[in-house]
Amino acid sequence: AFRSAVFSPTEKSGDVKVSYNTFNQQLDINLDNFNQTISKSSVDVDSFVIYNNNSEFLKENLLFYSSKLVTPTSKPTFYQVLATGSKYNLYKNYNSVLDIVSTNYIQSDLRQFSIECNYYYMDNKTKEFKKLKLSRKKIIDEFKAITDLSPFTDNEELNNKPEFALKKIFNTLNNL
């Protein structure tokens, strides 16, 4: 569980421990004073911040918005805010899927969760919300009407450090 602040339309909890369940897209909030956990969906929560608290795993605070604030027509989920700007906002969505473990031949029905990350952007002018495909060609094609992003895109960077690469690309787009 991580230290967090959770915001809903009617209340704010400033310093609670939370766990983000990426399988059912719920936020489990641990109430220290009451020694209990409550679960909230993105319908109940507007946003939450996970504080880094000098964690070796988190380099910065992580801000998540409910899908109802980002794109109300999408399924209920949370989006991590990676970059904001005057022209574009960049988001990341986490989703857990139950996969078959292909390396275990003795227990052929053995399954494990794996996390899939998808990246999206919002065009602040048109309010269009689109999924990004993490390939150099697809990103260059997506924004070719605006500018040539070929000097700013690197396949190796997109594969190994997608957040870093996308933040760099969207910083460039927002500064045009």
PDB file of N, CA and C in Angstrom, residues 60 63 65 70 79-91 120-122 124 166-167 170-175:
ATOM      1  N   GLU A  60       8.612  10.094  -8.686  1.00  0.00           N
ATOM      2  CA  GLU A  60       7.790  11.296  -8.501  1.00  0.00           C
ATOM      3  C   GLU A  60       6.406  10.862  -8.045  1.00  0.00           C
ATOM      4  N   LEU A  63      -0.163  10.936 -10.351  1.00  0.00           N
ATOM      5  CA  LEU A  63      -1.513  11.484 -10.356  1.00  0.00           C
ATOM      6  C   LEU A  63      -2.384  10.657 -11.286  1.00  0.00           C
ATOM      7  N   TYR A  65      -6.442  10.190 -12.799  1.00  0.00           N
ATOM      8  CA  TYR A  65      -7.781  10.736 -12.970  1.00  0.00           C
ATOM      9  C   TYR A  65      -8.748   9.613 -13.305  1.00  0.00           C
ATOM     10  N   VAL A  70     -11.638  12.345 -17.747  1.00  0.00           N
ATOM     11  CA  VAL A  70     -10.792  12.377 -18.940  1.00  0.00           C
ATOM     12  C   VAL A  70     -11.634  12.209 -20.197  1.00  0.00           C
ATOM     13  N   TYR A  79      -6.740   6.728 -15.246  1.00  0.00           N
ATOM     14  CA  TYR A  79      -5.642   7.067 -16.148  1.00  0.00           C
ATOM     15  C   TYR A  79      -4.585   7.837 -15.370  1.00  0.00           C
ATOM     16  N   GLN A  80      -3.348   7.397 -15.471  1.00  0.00           N
ATOM     17  CA  GLN A  80      -2.250   8.140 -14.878  1.00  0.00           C
ATOM     18  C   GLN A  80      -1.896   9.297 -15.796  1.00  0.00           C
ATOM     19  N   VAL A  81      -1.736  10.477 -15.223  1.00  0.00           N
ATOM     20  CA  VAL A  81      -1.364  11.657 -15.995  1.00  0.00           C
ATOM     21  C   VAL A  81       0.160  11.666 -16.123  1.00  0.00           C
ATOM     22  N   LEU A  82       0.649  11.568 -17.362  1.00  0.00           N
ATOM     23  CA  LEU A  82       2.095  11.582 -17.601  1.00  0.00           C
ATOM     24  C   LEU A  82       2.592  12.957 -17.999  1.00  0.00           C
ATOM     25  N   ALA A  83       1.807  13.673 -18.783  1.00  0.00           N
ATOM     26  CA  ALA A  83       2.209  15.006 -19.235  1.00  0.00           C
ATOM     27  C   ALA A  83       0.963  15.822 -19.561  1.00  0.00           C
ATOM     28  N   THR A  84       1.025  17.098 -19.241  1.00  0.00           N
ATOM     29  CA  THR A  84      -0.064  18.005 -19.616  1.00  0.00           C
ATOM     30  C   THR A  84       0.546  19.198 -20.334  1.00  0.00           C
ATOM     31  N   GLY A  85      -0.238  19.759 -21.202  1.00  0.00           N
ATOM     32  CA  GLY A  85       0.242  20.913 -21.958  1.00  0.00           C
ATOM     33  C   GLY A  85      -0.929  21.673 -22.546  1.00  0.00           C
ATOM     34  N   SER A  86      -0.617  22.756 -23.217  1.00  0.00           N
ATOM     35  CA  SER A  86      -1.671  23.591 -23.795  1.00  0.00           C
ATOM     36  C   SER A  86      -2.356  22.902 -24.973  1.00  0.00           C
ATOM     37  N   LYS A  87      -1.637  21.992 -25.653  1.00  0.00           N
ATOM     38  CA  LYS A  87      -2.204  21.338 -26.831  1.00  0.00           C
ATOM     39  C   LYS A  87      -2.596  19.882 -26.590  1.00  0.00           C
ATOM     40  N   TYR A  88      -1.766  19.153 -25.821  1.00  0.00           N
ATOM     41  CA  TYR A  88      -1.996  17.726 -25.634  1.00  0.00           C
ATOM     42  C   TYR A  88      -1.737  17.313 -24.194  1.00  0.00           C
ATOM     43  N   ASN A  89      -2.506  16.326 -23.747  1.00  0.00           N
ATOM     44  CA  ASN A  89      -2.264  15.661 -22.478  1.00  0.00           C
ATOM     45  C   ASN A  89      -1.959  14.198 -22.773  1.00  0.00           C
ATOM     46  N   LEU A  90      -1.044  13.626 -22.011  1.00  0.00           N
ATOM     47  CA  LEU A  90      -0.626  12.236 -22.196  1.00  0.00           C
ATOM     48  C   LEU A  90      -1.020  11.425 -20.971  1.00  0.00           C
ATOM     49  N   TYR A  91      -1.622  10.251 -21.210  1.00  0.00           N
ATOM     50  CA  TYR A  91      -2.117   9.397 -20.133  1.00  0.00           C
ATOM     51  C   TYR A  91      -1.624   7.960 -20.299  1.00  0.00           C
ATOM     52  N   TYR A 120      -2.456   6.883 -24.024  1.00  0.00           N
ATOM     53  CA  TYR A 120      -3.492   7.640 -24.710  1.00  0.00           C
ATOM     54  C   TYR A 120      -3.107   9.111 -24.688  1.00  0.00           C
ATOM     55  N   TYR A 121      -3.682   9.861 -25.609  1.00  0.00           N
ATOM     56  CA  TYR A 121      -3.504  11.303 -25.557  1.00  0.00           C
ATOM     57  C   TYR A 121      -4.822  11.988 -25.836  1.00  0.00           C
ATOM     58  N   MET A 122      -4.930  13.194 -25.277  1.00  0.00           N
ATOM     59  CA  MET A 122      -6.098  14.048 -25.488  1.00  0.00           C
ATOM     60  C   MET A 122      -5.635  15.276 -26.259  1.00  0.00           C
ATOM     61  N   ASN A 124      -6.352  18.759 -26.789  1.00  0.00           N
ATOM     62  CA  ASN A 124      -7.110  19.732 -26.001  1.00  0.00           C
ATOM     63  C   ASN A 124      -7.960  20.665 -26.855  1.00  0.00           C
ATOM     64  N   LEU A 166       7.776   9.070 -24.661  1.00  0.00           N
ATOM     65  CA  LEU A 166       6.515   9.764 -24.942  1.00  0.00           C
ATOM     66  C   LEU A 166       6.465  11.144 -24.301  1.00  0.00           C
ATOM     67  N   LYS A 167       7.000  11.271 -23.096  1.00  0.00           N
ATOM     68  CA  LYS A 167       7.042  12.592 -22.455  1.00  0.00           C
ATOM     69  C   LYS A 167       7.870  13.561 -23.296  1.00  0.00           C
ATOM     70  N   PHE A 170       5.749  14.506 -26.392  1.00  0.00           N
ATOM     71  CA  PHE A 170       4.625  15.402 -26.105  1.00  0.00           C
ATOM     72  C   PHE A 170       5.105  16.769 -25.604  1.00  0.00           C
ATOM     73  N   ASN A 171       6.261  16.811 -24.976  1.00  0.00           N
ATOM     74  CA  ASN A 171       6.854  18.095 -24.631  1.00  0.00           C
ATOM     75  C   ASN A 171       7.164  18.878 -25.903  1.00  0.00           C
ATOM     76  N   THR A 172       7.690  18.186 -26.900  1.00  0.00           N
ATOM     77  CA  THR A 172       7.977  18.813 -28.200  1.00  0.00           C
ATOM     78  C   THR A 172       6.679  19.320 -28.848  1.00  0.00           C
ATOM     79  N   LEU A 173       5.654  18.471 -28.869  1.00  0.00           N
ATOM     80  CA  LEU A 173       4.377  18.861 -29.482  1.00  0.00           C
ATOM     81  C   LEU A 173       3.744  20.052 -28.780  1.00  0.00           C
ATOM     82  N   ASN A 174       3.817  20.079 -27.450  1.00  0.00           N
ATOM     83  CA  ASN A 174       3.193  21.170 -26.703  1.00  0.00           C
ATOM     84  C   ASN A 174       3.973  22.468 -26.824  1.00  0.00           C
ATOM     85  N   ASN A 175       5.229  22.409 -27.233  1.00  0.00           N
ATOM     86  CA  ASN A 175       6.034  23.622 -27.374  1.00  0.00           C
ATOM     87  C   ASN A 175       6.139  24.144 -28.788  1.00  0.00           C
TER      88      ASN A 175
END
